[in-house]
Amino acid sequence: MIIKFIKKVIAIGLSVVMLLPNVAFGASQRFSDGFSKSSIISDFDTGRVIYEKNPDEKSAMASMSKIMTLLLTFDAIKDKKVSPDDVITIKASDVNREGTNIKLEEGEKITLKNLMDGMMIVSANDAALAIAGHVGGSYKNFNDMMNKKAKDIGMKNTTFYNPNGLPYKINPDGSSVENTTTARDVLTLSRWMYTHYPEELTQITDQEKLVDTKKHIDEKSTNPLLPLIKNVDGLKTGFTSKAGYCLAYSMKVDKGNGNDAANRLLGVTMGAGTEKDREKSAYNSLIFINQYYKTKILYAKDKEITTAKINNSDALSTKVFAKEDVKTLKRVDENFKESIKYKKISIKDAKKKPIGELTVTDKYDNIVTKSDIYMNISDLSFTSKIKLYLGAFKNQIKKPTYTGEYPVFTLK
């Protein structure tokens, strides 16, 4: 681990000279990605999109498709349908020398774990086929599983034809049919992976090399960021002539250095013209955003956000709080606007249901984060509780016009 850290520090120093002139470094500057056809980057905790460029433009997905192949494998392991220790016998149809591969041969026996490593670290296309056959029973069934999962997790503009992202069909005019997606959909997929399988994922994608002495394989990860940035731990590259150079990437953000809490940055770059342009796009995005955006706790869990009048009564008020930290990724020179919309709620639900919602927006009126807000009836004095019940009874009978400017309680 020490050697790995030293190597990354040295690589970062060299990369600063090579890459940073392409970034407009200055807190007053807005970041711009000039290398990708489409890209998007957000933080993990709140999902705030910090930068996007044609994020919904459909394009070939290439080997980023293997993220979905891995996701379905993790699902199958979780459901105990397969095990990482399963020994798989390679079929003739699994053998594929097109693009990158781990030299699989018909009749060879290999564990599912080794196939997952090969697929994600060096982007082995043959490994993806073998995994699909084992997990899905057949390539066709696995492909159906891919498309169903994409729909289930909210990938609205994605279509899969195979598990590895190679061209599915070459038309007579030379054009190709390939797995199709958008930068936003790949971000959705990445977020899902880090939400449900963070440790299983990074145990694979944080590896800088794949070594198999029996097969004479000693290859670096295809992810160019791993040796450059210490906290990068994923995720997956992709390339076909149609897709261009693509990368879904991720970097842990540690607490400290202006960050109130740990977080993670997730990004996608698609359609870069060269490997180096792909690297610059992702590297510059991470460096700029990590320097000028910090994870801030706007309101700590259970701490007072404001005091609200109840039933529009000057004689009755309550402290309002959130049950979880209200966090966001915030630019160092950024100011937010806050608004609260209160609810009409039954008094019997006051202890367990939110009485309103806090919304935080930026200067462009984009929503930065939202949080349910609550009150604690037990904090009210006996007299205040009597007033609350009397007001609820009155509201139940009169049914006043409600604007959402204060919480209104009814008996039901």
mmCIF file of C-alpha atoms in Angstrom:
data_model
loop_
_atom_site.group_PDB
_atom_site.id
_atom_site.type_symbol
_atom_site.label_atom_id
_atom_site.label_comp_id
_atom_site.label_asym_id
_atom_site.label_seq_id
_atom_site.Cartn_x
_atom_site.Cartn_y
_atom_site.Cartn_z
ATOM 1 C CA MET A 1 0.000 0.000 0.000
ATOM 2 C CA ILE A 2 2.897 2.396 0.825
ATOM 3 C CA ILE A 3 4.543 1.725 -2.533
ATOM 4 C CA LYS A 4 1.235 2.297 -4.303
ATOM 5 C CA PHE A 5 0.774 5.611 -2.495
ATOM 6 C CA ILE A 6 4.301 6.817 -3.356
ATOM 7 C CA LYS A 7 3.800 5.901 -6.995
ATOM 8 C CA LYS A 8 0.565 7.869 -7.095
ATOM 9 C CA VAL A 9 2.172 10.922 -5.486
ATOM 10 C CA ILE A 10 4.969 10.904 -8.070
ATOM 11 C CA ALA A 11 2.478 10.410 -10.894
ATOM 12 C CA ILE A 12 0.363 13.299 -9.662
ATOM 13 C CA GLY A 13 3.364 15.609 -9.684
ATOM 14 C CA LEU A 14 4.171 14.706 -13.259
ATOM 15 C CA SER A 15 0.543 15.012 -14.276
ATOM 16 C CA VAL A 16 0.204 18.531 -12.894
ATOM 17 C CA VAL A 17 2.699 19.725 -15.465
ATOM 18 C CA MET A 18 1.073 17.744 -18.230
ATOM 19 C CA LEU A 19 -2.613 18.358 -17.599
ATOM 20 C CA LEU A 20 -3.418 21.368 -15.465
ATOM 21 C CA PRO A 21 -2.858 24.109 -18.057
ATOM 22 C CA ASN A 22 -6.053 22.856 -19.706
ATOM 23 C CA VAL A 23 -8.119 23.847 -16.658
ATOM 24 C CA ALA A 24 -9.197 27.403 -15.930
ATOM 25 C CA PHE A 25 -7.983 27.435 -12.316
ATOM 26 C CA GLY A 26 -9.642 30.210 -10.394
ATOM 27 C CA ALA A 27 -12.593 30.186 -8.054
ATOM 28 C CA SER A 28 -14.348 32.774 -10.214
ATOM 29 C CA GLN A 29 -14.056 30.625 -13.350
ATOM 30 C CA ARG A 30 -16.610 28.084 -14.498
ATOM 31 C CA PHE A 31 -15.326 24.649 -15.462
ATOM 32 C CA SER A 32 -15.541 23.607 -19.109
ATOM 33 C CA ASP A 33 -14.763 20.211 -20.654
ATOM 34 C CA GLY A 34 -13.373 20.743 -24.135
ATOM 35 C CA PHE A 35 -12.389 17.126 -24.762
ATOM 36 C CA SER A 36 -15.653 15.136 -24.651
ATOM 37 C CA LYS A 37 -18.709 15.046 -26.854
ATOM 38 C CA SER A 38 -20.798 14.471 -23.744
ATOM 39 C CA SER A 39 -19.991 14.402 -20.049
ATOM 40 C CA ILE A 40 -21.480 14.757 -16.594
ATOM 41 C CA ILE A 41 -20.158 14.844 -13.030
ATOM 42 C CA SER A 42 -21.931 14.844 -9.674
ATOM 43 C CA ASP A 43 -21.327 14.048 -6.046
ATOM 44 C CA PHE A 44 -22.529 10.739 -4.614
ATOM 45 C CA ASP A 45 -24.200 11.777 -1.362
ATOM 46 C CA THR A 46 -26.663 14.330 -2.746
ATOM 47 C CA GLY A 47 -26.546 13.631 -6.481
ATOM 48 C CA ARG A 48 -25.978 17.301 -7.263
ATOM 49 C CA VAL A 49 -24.844 17.646 -10.871
ATOM 50 C CA ILE A 50 -21.869 20.008 -10.898
ATOM 51 C CA TYR A 51 -21.176 19.955 -14.623
ATOM 52 C CA GLU A 52 -22.868 18.544 -17.692
ATOM 53 C CA LYS A 53 -22.316 18.727 -21.425
ATOM 54 C CA ASN A 54 -24.846 17.077 -23.752
ATOM 55 C CA PRO A 55 -25.623 14.553 -20.985
ATOM 56 C CA ASP A 56 -28.691 13.123 -22.735
ATOM 57 C CA GLU A 57 -27.137 12.706 -26.178
ATOM 58 C CA LYS A 58 -27.321 9.043 -27.227
ATOM 59 C CA SER A 59 -24.065 7.377 -28.184
ATOM 60 C CA ALA A 60 -22.444 3.964 -28.382
ATOM 61 C CA MET A 61 -21.603 2.655 -24.909
ATOM 62 C CA ALA A 62 -18.600 0.472 -25.772
ATOM 63 C CA SER A 63 -16.995 -1.380 -22.840
ATOM 64 C CA MET A 64 -18.733 0.736 -20.208
ATOM 65 C CA SER A 65 -21.431 -1.895 -20.894
ATOM 66 C CA LYS A 66 -19.416 -4.200 -18.661
ATOM 67 C CA ILE A 67 -20.519 -2.215 -15.610
ATOM 68 C CA MET A 68 -24.012 -3.617 -16.160
ATOM 69 C CA THR A 69 -22.586 -7.099 -16.714
ATOM 70 C CA LEU A 70 -20.827 -6.802 -13.361
ATOM 71 C CA LEU A 71 -23.951 -5.444 -11.662
ATOM 72 C CA LEU A 72 -26.019 -8.442 -12.752
ATOM 73 C CA THR A 73 -23.240 -10.731 -11.539
ATOM 74 C CA PHE A 74 -23.234 -9.044 -8.128
ATOM 75 C CA ASP A 75 -27.023 -9.406 -8.002
ATOM 76 C CA ALA A 76 -26.742 -13.116 -8.765
ATOM 77 C CA ILE A 77 -24.066 -13.569 -6.089
ATOM 78 C CA LYS A 78 -26.227 -11.725 -3.564
ATOM 79 C CA ASP A 79 -29.183 -13.979 -4.425
ATOM 80 C CA LYS A 80 -26.897 -17.038 -4.084
ATOM 81 C CA LYS A 81 -27.540 -18.097 -7.666
ATOM 82 C CA VAL A 82 -23.813 -18.077 -8.373
ATOM 83 C CA SER A 83 -20.612 -17.746 -6.338
ATOM 84 C CA PRO A 84 -17.299 -15.978 -7.059
ATOM 85 C CA ASP A 85 -15.681 -19.378 -6.507
ATOM 86 C CA ASP A 86 -17.750 -21.077 -9.233
ATOM 87 C CA VAL A 87 -15.478 -22.861 -11.722
ATOM 88 C CA ILE A 88 -16.678 -22.164 -15.257
ATOM 89 C CA THR A 89 -15.834 -24.288 -18.280
ATOM 90 C CA ILE A 90 -15.227 -22.041 -21.268
ATOM 91 C CA LYS A 91 -17.373 -22.720 -24.327
ATOM 92 C CA ALA A 92 -16.293 -22.201 -27.925
ATOM 93 C CA SER A 93 -18.656 -19.245 -28.176
ATOM 94 C CA ASP A 94 -16.931 -17.560 -25.201
ATOM 95 C CA VAL A 95 -13.575 -17.464 -26.970
ATOM 96 C CA ASN A 96 -13.131 -14.011 -28.491
ATOM 97 C CA ARG A 97 -9.922 -12.437 -29.688
ATOM 98 C CA GLU A 98 -11.535 -9.210 -30.860
ATOM 99 C CA GLY A 99 -10.278 -6.288 -28.818
ATOM 100 C CA THR A 100 -8.882 -6.943 -25.348
ATOM 101 C CA ASN A 101 -9.098 -10.439 -23.886
ATOM 102 C CA ILE A 102 -7.585 -12.777 -21.315
ATOM 103 C CA LYS A 103 -6.768 -15.537 -23.812
ATOM 104 C CA LEU A 104 -9.624 -17.858 -22.872
ATOM 105 C CA GLU A 105 -9.602 -21.237 -24.615
ATOM 106 C CA GLU A 106 -12.421 -23.708 -25.210
ATOM 107 C CA GLY A 107 -12.576 -26.246 -22.389
ATOM 108 C CA GLU A 108 -10.496 -24.110 -20.026
ATOM 109 C CA LYS A 109 -11.688 -23.943 -16.423
ATOM 110 C CA ILE A 110 -11.624 -20.578 -14.619
ATOM 111 C CA THR A 111 -13.343 -19.068 -11.601
ATOM 112 C CA LEU A 112 -16.045 -16.447 -11.855
ATOM 113 C CA LYS A 113 -13.904 -14.170 -9.681
ATOM 114 C CA ASN A 114 -11.027 -14.299 -12.165
ATOM 115 C CA LEU A 115 -13.418 -13.576 -15.020
ATOM 116 C CA MET A 116 -14.792 -10.515 -13.199
ATOM 117 C CA ASP A 117 -11.255 -9.242 -12.584
ATOM 118 C CA GLY A 118 -10.292 -9.702 -16.212
ATOM 119 C CA MET A 119 -13.463 -8.046 -17.484
ATOM 120 C CA MET A 120 -13.146 -4.935 -15.322
ATOM 121 C CA ILE A 121 -9.380 -4.427 -14.984
ATOM 122 C CA VAL A 122 -8.250 -4.999 -18.572
ATOM 123 C CA SER A 123 -11.708 -4.926 -20.222
ATOM 124 C CA ALA A 124 -11.599 -8.524 -21.442
ATOM 125 C CA ASN A 125 -14.375 -9.150 -23.959
ATOM 126 C CA ASP A 126 -14.084 -12.939 -23.731
ATOM 127 C CA ALA A 127 -14.509 -12.781 -19.949
ATOM 128 C CA ALA A 128 -17.744 -10.804 -20.353
ATOM 129 C CA LEU A 129 -19.169 -13.481 -22.642
ATOM 130 C CA ALA A 130 -18.276 -16.292 -20.232
ATOM 131 C CA ILE A 131 -19.834 -14.385 -17.329
ATOM 132 C CA ALA A 132 -23.028 -13.746 -19.293
ATOM 133 C CA GLY A 133 -23.427 -17.415 -20.164
ATOM 134 C CA HIS A 134 -22.854 -18.512 -16.586
ATOM 135 C CA VAL A 135 -25.068 -15.929 -14.873
ATOM 136 C CA GLY A 136 -27.825 -15.777 -17.472
ATOM 137 C CA GLY A 137 -27.824 -19.356 -18.727
ATOM 138 C CA SER A 138 -27.575 -18.015 -22.253
ATOM 139 C CA TYR A 139 -26.372 -14.841 -23.947
ATOM 140 C CA LYS A 140 -29.920 -13.976 -25.013
ATOM 141 C CA ASN A 141 -31.365 -14.367 -21.534
ATOM 142 C CA PHE A 142 -28.535 -12.335 -20.064
ATOM 143 C CA ASN A 143 -29.123 -9.584 -22.610
ATOM 144 C CA ASP A 144 -32.803 -9.499 -21.630
ATOM 145 C CA MET A 145 -31.693 -9.205 -17.997
ATOM 146 C CA MET A 146 -29.442 -6.264 -18.897
ATOM 147 C CA ASN A 147 -32.251 -4.318 -20.543
ATOM 148 C CA LYS A 148 -34.697 -5.094 -17.734
ATOM 149 C CA LYS A 149 -32.214 -3.948 -15.087
ATOM 150 C CA ALA A 150 -31.494 -0.768 -17.027
ATOM 151 C CA LYS A 151 -35.195 0.048 -17.035
ATOM 152 C CA ASP A 152 -35.591 -0.859 -13.359
ATOM 153 C CA ILE A 153 -32.835 1.504 -12.159
ATOM 154 C CA GLY A 154 -33.863 4.449 -14.311
ATOM 155 C CA MET A 155 -31.582 4.243 -17.355
ATOM 156 C CA LYS A 156 -34.136 5.758 -19.720
ATOM 157 C CA ASN A 157 -32.074 5.968 -22.906
ATOM 158 C CA THR A 158 -30.056 2.753 -22.849
ATOM 159 C CA THR A 159 -30.294 -0.342 -25.054
ATOM 160 C CA PHE A 160 -28.091 -3.419 -24.685
ATOM 161 C CA TYR A 161 -27.355 -5.993 -27.400
ATOM 162 C CA ASN A 162 -24.483 -7.850 -25.722
ATOM 163 C CA PRO A 163 -22.529 -8.009 -22.441
ATOM 164 C CA ASN A 164 -19.212 -6.541 -23.607
ATOM 165 C CA GLY A 165 -20.043 -3.508 -25.763
ATOM 166 C CA LEU A 166 -18.419 -4.672 -28.992
ATOM 167 C CA PRO A 167 -20.354 -3.872 -32.187
ATOM 168 C CA TYR A 168 -23.334 -6.227 -32.278
ATOM 169 C CA LYS A 169 -23.793 -6.040 -36.030
ATOM 170 C CA ILE A 170 -21.977 -4.434 -38.941
ATOM 171 C CA ASN A 171 -24.335 -3.179 -41.652
ATOM 172 C CA PRO A 172 -23.584 -3.437 -45.383
ATOM 173 C CA ASP A 173 -22.784 0.292 -45.479
ATOM 174 C CA GLY A 174 -20.147 -0.156 -42.782
ATOM 175 C CA SER A 175 -22.183 1.350 -39.971
ATOM 176 C CA SER A 176 -22.621 -0.636 -36.776
ATOM 177 C CA VAL A 177 -25.329 -1.538 -34.290
ATOM 178 C CA GLU A 178 -23.971 -1.195 -30.739
ATOM 179 C CA ASN A 179 -25.096 -0.878 -27.151
ATOM 180 C CA THR A 180 -26.415 2.668 -26.787
ATOM 181 C CA THR A 181 -26.610 4.971 -23.791
ATOM 182 C CA THR A 182 -26.128 8.536 -22.540
ATOM 183 C CA ALA A 183 -23.687 10.070 -20.075
ATOM 184 C CA ARG A 184 -26.548 10.624 -17.626
ATOM 185 C CA ASP A 185 -27.603 6.969 -17.827
ATOM 186 C CA VAL A 186 -24.041 5.780 -17.186
ATOM 187 C CA LEU A 187 -23.931 8.092 -14.172
ATOM 188 C CA THR A 188 -27.172 6.489 -12.954
ATOM 189 C CA LEU A 189 -25.607 3.052 -13.364
ATOM 190 C CA SER A 190 -22.426 4.113 -11.564
ATOM 191 C CA ARG A 191 -24.410 5.559 -8.667
ATOM 192 C CA TRP A 192 -26.405 2.347 -8.363
ATOM 193 C CA MET A 193 -23.214 0.291 -8.205
ATOM 194 C CA TYR A 194 -21.643 2.446 -5.473
ATOM 195 C CA THR A 195 -24.919 2.479 -3.544
ATOM 196 C CA HIS A 196 -25.482 -1.272 -3.501
ATOM 197 C CA TYR A 197 -22.051 -2.873 -3.955
ATOM 198 C CA PRO A 198 -19.368 -0.338 -2.959
ATOM 199 C CA GLU A 199 -16.890 -2.770 -1.394
ATOM 200 C CA GLU A 200 -17.359 -5.572 -3.906
ATOM 201 C CA LEU A 201 -16.911 -3.083 -6.735
ATOM 202 C CA THR A 202 -13.799 -1.284 -5.532
ATOM 203 C CA GLN A 203 -12.065 -4.531 -4.593
ATOM 204 C CA ILE A 204 -11.945 -5.074 -8.349
ATOM 205 C CA THR A 205 -11.795 -1.619 -9.900
ATOM 206 C CA ASP A 206 -9.103 -0.250 -7.583
ATOM 207 C CA GLN A 207 -6.558 -2.766 -8.901
ATOM 208 C CA GLU A 208 -3.885 -1.210 -11.110
ATOM 209 C CA LYS A 209 -2.755 -4.452 -12.753
ATOM 210 C CA LEU A 210 -3.986 -7.889 -13.755
ATOM 211 C CA VAL A 211 -1.385 -10.611 -13.343
ATOM 212 C CA ASP A 212 -1.831 -14.248 -14.399
ATOM 213 C CA THR A 213 1.502 -16.054 -14.592
ATOM 214 C CA LYS A 214 -0.013 -19.180 -16.164
ATOM 215 C CA LYS A 215 -1.375 -17.175 -19.074
ATOM 216 C CA HIS A 216 1.624 -14.825 -19.185
ATOM 217 C CA ILE A 217 -0.671 -11.851 -18.519
ATOM 218 C CA ASP A 218 0.823 -8.822 -16.808
ATOM 219 C CA GLU A 219 -1.265 -5.844 -17.912
ATOM 220 C CA LYS A 220 -2.112 -2.438 -16.487
ATOM 221 C CA SER A 221 -5.693 -1.432 -15.799
ATOM 222 C CA THR A 222 -7.289 0.408 -18.685
ATOM 223 C CA ASN A 223 -8.348 3.159 -16.236
ATOM 224 C CA PRO A 224 -5.776 5.947 -16.781
ATOM 225 C CA LEU A 225 -6.679 7.759 -13.537
ATOM 226 C CA LEU A 226 -5.651 5.031 -11.088
ATOM 227 C CA PRO A 227 -1.933 5.893 -11.050
ATOM 228 C CA LEU A 228 -2.600 9.640 -11.239
ATOM 229 C CA ILE A 229 -5.006 10.382 -8.391
ATOM 230 C CA LYS A 230 -4.700 8.626 -5.030
ATOM 231 C CA ASN A 231 -8.428 8.438 -4.194
ATOM 232 C CA VAL A 232 -9.632 7.233 -7.592
ATOM 233 C CA ASP A 233 -10.971 3.678 -7.267
ATOM 234 C CA GLY A 234 -12.974 3.085 -10.465
ATOM 235 C CA LEU A 235 -14.660 2.599 -12.724
ATOM 236 C CA LYS A 236 -14.589 1.538 -16.402
ATOM 237 C CA THR A 237 -13.204 2.614 -19.763
ATOM 238 C CA GLY A 238 -14.730 2.062 -23.187
ATOM 239 C CA PHE A 239 -13.754 2.429 -26.827
ATOM 240 C CA THR A 240 -15.097 1.606 -30.251
ATOM 241 C CA SER A 241 -14.758 3.653 -33.408
ATOM 242 C CA LYS A 242 -18.390 4.684 -33.036
ATOM 243 C CA ALA A 243 -18.248 5.476 -29.312
ATOM 244 C CA GLY A 244 -14.896 7.216 -29.215
ATOM 245 C CA TYR A 245 -12.923 7.115 -25.962
ATOM 246 C CA CYS A 246 -15.164 6.864 -22.885
ATOM 247 C CA LEU A 247 -14.693 6.584 -19.142
ATOM 248 C CA ALA A 248 -16.945 6.248 -16.109
ATOM 249 C CA TYR A 249 -14.842 7.319 -13.140
ATOM 250 C CA SER A 250 -15.044 7.766 -9.385
ATOM 251 C CA MET A 251 -12.996 9.378 -6.627
ATOM 252 C CA LYS A 252 -13.389 9.266 -2.856
ATOM 253 C CA VAL A 253 -13.412 12.652 -1.115
ATOM 254 C CA ASP A 254 -12.073 12.587 2.441
ATOM 255 C CA LYS A 255 -13.397 14.626 5.346
ATOM 256 C CA GLY A 256 -11.201 17.664 6.024
ATOM 257 C CA ASN A 257 -9.548 20.220 3.762
ATOM 258 C CA GLY A 258 -12.803 22.188 3.760
ATOM 259 C CA ASN A 259 -15.086 19.134 3.580
ATOM 260 C CA ASP A 260 -17.443 18.683 6.534
ATOM 261 C CA ALA A 261 -17.962 15.027 5.611
ATOM 262 C CA ALA A 262 -16.577 12.334 3.341
ATOM 263 C CA ASN A 263 -18.177 12.049 -0.078
ATOM 264 C CA ARG A 264 -17.493 10.737 -3.563
ATOM 265 C CA LEU A 265 -17.336 12.309 -7.018
ATOM 266 C CA LEU A 266 -18.835 10.370 -9.932
ATOM 267 C CA GLY A 267 -18.251 11.309 -13.544
ATOM 268 C CA VAL A 268 -18.686 10.151 -17.120
ATOM 269 C CA THR A 269 -16.889 11.306 -20.238
ATOM 270 C CA MET A 270 -17.924 10.045 -23.685
ATOM 271 C CA GLY A 271 -16.754 10.537 -27.234
ATOM 272 C CA ALA A 272 -13.260 11.892 -26.615
ATOM 273 C CA GLY A 273 -11.068 11.847 -29.708
ATOM 274 C CA THR A 274 -8.003 10.194 -28.181
ATOM 275 C CA GLU A 275 -6.950 8.272 -25.090
ATOM 276 C CA LYS A 276 -5.103 11.348 -23.847
ATOM 277 C CA ASP A 277 -8.169 13.568 -24.353
ATOM 278 C CA ARG A 278 -10.248 11.092 -22.343
ATOM 279 C CA GLU A 279 -7.675 11.230 -19.564
ATOM 280 C CA LYS A 280 -7.577 15.023 -19.591
ATOM 281 C CA SER A 281 -11.360 15.312 -19.497
ATOM 282 C CA ALA A 282 -11.720 13.122 -16.419
ATOM 283 C CA TYR A 283 -8.569 14.289 -14.639
ATOM 284 C CA ASN A 284 -9.281 17.991 -15.067
ATOM 285 C CA SER A 285 -12.879 17.534 -13.930
ATOM 286 C CA LEU A 286 -11.831 15.816 -10.717
ATOM 287 C CA ILE A 287 -8.981 18.195 -9.910
ATOM 288 C CA PHE A 288 -11.040 21.339 -10.498
ATOM 289 C CA ILE A 289 -14.158 20.191 -8.672
ATOM 290 C CA ASN A 290 -12.240 18.674 -5.764
ATOM 291 C CA GLN A 291 -10.408 21.994 -5.304
ATOM 292 C CA TYR A 292 -13.307 24.417 -5.672
ATOM 293 C CA TYR A 293 -16.288 22.409 -4.410
ATOM 294 C CA LYS A 294 -16.588 21.171 -0.843
ATOM 295 C CA THR A 295 -19.078 18.908 0.910
ATOM 296 C CA LYS A 296 -20.782 21.110 3.486
ATOM 297 C CA ILE A 297 -23.269 20.257 6.213
ATOM 298 C CA LEU A 298 -25.812 23.058 6.006
ATOM 299 C CA TYR A 299 -27.787 21.775 9.011
ATOM 300 C CA ALA A 300 -26.654 18.961 11.303
ATOM 301 C CA LYS A 301 -28.961 16.094 12.174
ATOM 302 C CA ASP A 302 -31.572 16.999 14.812
ATOM 303 C CA LYS A 303 -30.307 20.597 15.066
ATOM 304 C CA GLU A 304 -32.717 23.516 14.778
ATOM 305 C CA ILE A 305 -33.216 24.859 11.271
ATOM 306 C CA THR A 306 -35.795 27.496 12.098
ATOM 307 C CA THR A 307 -38.798 28.223 14.304
ATOM 308 C CA ALA A 308 -42.200 27.942 12.679
ATOM 309 C CA LYS A 309 -45.557 29.337 13.701
ATOM 310 C CA ILE A 310 -48.158 26.583 14.090
ATOM 311 C CA ASN A 311 -51.608 27.089 12.569
ATOM 312 C CA ASN A 312 -50.526 30.683 11.765
ATOM 313 C CA SER A 313 -50.695 31.511 15.464
ATOM 314 C CA ASP A 314 -48.294 34.032 16.994
ATOM 315 C CA ALA A 315 -48.912 32.334 20.337
ATOM 316 C CA LEU A 316 -47.752 28.890 19.245
ATOM 317 C CA SER A 317 -44.467 27.925 17.578
ATOM 318 C CA THR A 318 -42.133 24.939 17.211
ATOM 319 C CA LYS A 319 -38.499 24.242 16.432
ATOM 320 C CA VAL A 320 -38.001 22.594 13.054
ATOM 321 C CA PHE A 321 -35.205 20.097 12.335
ATOM 322 C CA ALA A 322 -34.062 17.378 9.904
ATOM 323 C CA LYS A 323 -33.529 13.769 10.950
ATOM 324 C CA GLU A 324 -30.384 13.476 8.817
ATOM 325 C CA ASP A 325 -27.585 15.926 8.042
ATOM 326 C CA VAL A 326 -28.607 18.344 5.300
ATOM 327 C CA LYS A 327 -25.535 18.147 3.066
ATOM 328 C CA THR A 328 -24.542 19.369 -0.346
ATOM 329 C CA LEU A 329 -21.554 19.916 -2.568
ATOM 330 C CA LYS A 330 -20.948 23.665 -2.487
ATOM 331 C CA ARG A 331 -18.625 25.857 -4.472
ATOM 332 C CA VAL A 332 -16.329 27.858 -2.204
ATOM 333 C CA ASP A 333 -17.726 31.199 -3.432
ATOM 334 C CA GLU A 334 -21.332 30.064 -3.777
ATOM 335 C CA ASN A 335 -24.417 31.392 -2.007
ATOM 336 C CA PHE A 336 -27.635 29.432 -1.644
ATOM 337 C CA LYS A 337 -31.285 30.350 -1.219
ATOM 338 C CA GLU A 338 -33.541 28.396 1.123
ATOM 339 C CA SER A 339 -37.287 27.965 1.258
ATOM 340 C CA ILE A 340 -39.636 25.836 3.345
ATOM 341 C CA LYS A 341 -43.009 24.525 2.279
ATOM 342 C CA TYR A 342 -45.121 23.297 5.185
ATOM 343 C CA LYS A 343 -47.852 20.663 5.104
ATOM 344 C CA LYS A 344 -51.320 20.158 6.462
ATOM 345 C CA ILE A 345 -50.978 17.086 8.652
ATOM 346 C CA SER A 346 -52.974 15.055 11.165
ATOM 347 C CA ILE A 347 -51.903 15.716 14.723
ATOM 348 C CA LYS A 348 -51.525 11.972 15.351
ATOM 349 C CA ASP A 349 -48.791 11.882 12.670
ATOM 350 C CA ALA A 350 -46.831 14.831 14.030
ATOM 351 C CA LYS A 351 -44.260 12.646 15.807
ATOM 352 C CA LYS A 352 -43.355 10.430 12.851
ATOM 353 C CA LYS A 353 -44.204 12.242 9.619
ATOM 354 C CA PRO A 354 -42.540 15.356 8.159
ATOM 355 C CA ILE A 355 -44.342 18.636 8.637
ATOM 356 C CA GLY A 356 -42.720 20.177 5.574
ATOM 357 C CA GLU A 357 -39.786 20.239 3.190
ATOM 358 C CA LEU A 358 -36.663 22.382 3.050
ATOM 359 C CA THR A 359 -35.452 23.230 -0.474
ATOM 360 C CA VAL A 360 -32.028 24.717 -1.171
ATOM 361 C CA THR A 361 -31.395 26.327 -4.570
ATOM 362 C CA ASP A 362 -28.453 28.002 -6.284
ATOM 363 C CA LYS A 363 -28.417 31.413 -7.935
ATOM 364 C CA TYR A 364 -29.831 29.897 -11.120
ATOM 365 C CA ASP A 365 -32.774 28.454 -9.142
ATOM 366 C CA ASN A 366 -31.519 24.911 -9.686
ATOM 367 C CA ILE A 367 -32.402 22.641 -6.774
ATOM 368 C CA VAL A 368 -29.242 21.821 -4.821
ATOM 369 C CA THR A 369 -30.791 19.591 -2.181
ATOM 370 C CA LYS A 370 -34.075 18.852 -0.435
ATOM 371 C CA SER A 371 -34.832 17.549 3.033
ATOM 372 C CA ASP A 372 -37.917 16.563 4.978
ATOM 373 C CA ILE A 373 -38.313 18.562 8.192
ATOM 374 C CA TYR A 374 -39.909 17.560 11.459
ATOM 375 C CA MET A 375 -41.109 18.889 14.822
ATOM 376 C CA ASN A 376 -41.041 17.292 18.261
ATOM 377 C CA ILE A 377 -44.348 17.563 20.124
ATOM 378 C CA SER A 378 -42.704 16.435 23.349
ATOM 379 C CA ASP A 379 -40.722 19.692 23.360
ATOM 380 C CA LEU A 380 -43.921 21.701 23.684
ATOM 381 C CA SER A 381 -45.115 22.832 27.087
ATOM 382 C CA PHE A 382 -48.388 21.476 28.471
ATOM 383 C CA THR A 383 -50.102 24.779 27.660
ATOM 384 C CA SER A 384 -48.745 24.727 24.103
ATOM 385 C CA LYS A 385 -49.995 21.183 23.604
ATOM 386 C CA ILE A 386 -53.479 22.257 24.664
ATOM 387 C CA LYS A 387 -53.314 25.158 22.194
ATOM 388 C CA LEU A 388 -52.134 22.760 19.466
ATOM 389 C CA TYR A 389 -55.077 20.409 19.988
ATOM 390 C CA LEU A 390 -57.560 23.280 20.173
ATOM 391 C CA GLY A 391 -56.156 24.725 16.945
ATOM 392 C CA ALA A 392 -56.345 21.316 15.258
ATOM 393 C CA PHE A 393 -59.990 21.011 16.325
ATOM 394 C CA LYS A 394 -60.706 24.485 14.943
ATOM 395 C CA ASN A 395 -58.993 23.670 11.640
ATOM 396 C CA GLN A 396 -60.947 20.420 11.391
ATOM 397 C CA ILE A 397 -64.225 22.350 11.559
ATOM 398 C CA LYS A 398 -63.438 25.519 9.604
ATOM 399 C CA LYS A 399 -61.045 23.973 7.027
ATOM 400 C CA PRO A 400 -59.158 27.227 6.367
ATOM 401 C CA THR A 401 -57.493 28.061 3.063
ATOM 402 C CA TYR A 402 -53.932 26.770 3.256
ATOM 403 C CA THR A 403 -50.827 28.340 1.633
ATOM 404 C CA GLY A 404 -47.974 26.198 2.977
ATOM 405 C CA GLU A 405 -46.391 29.132 4.834
ATOM 406 C CA TYR A 406 -46.776 27.377 8.183
ATOM 407 C CA PRO A 407 -47.715 23.873 9.396
ATOM 408 C CA VAL A 408 -51.434 23.273 9.844
ATOM 409 C CA PHE A 409 -52.709 20.456 12.051
ATOM 410 C CA THR A 410 -56.016 18.649 11.918
ATOM 411 C CA LEU A 411 -57.443 15.958 14.200
ATOM 412 C CA LYS A 412 -57.669 13.261 11.515
#
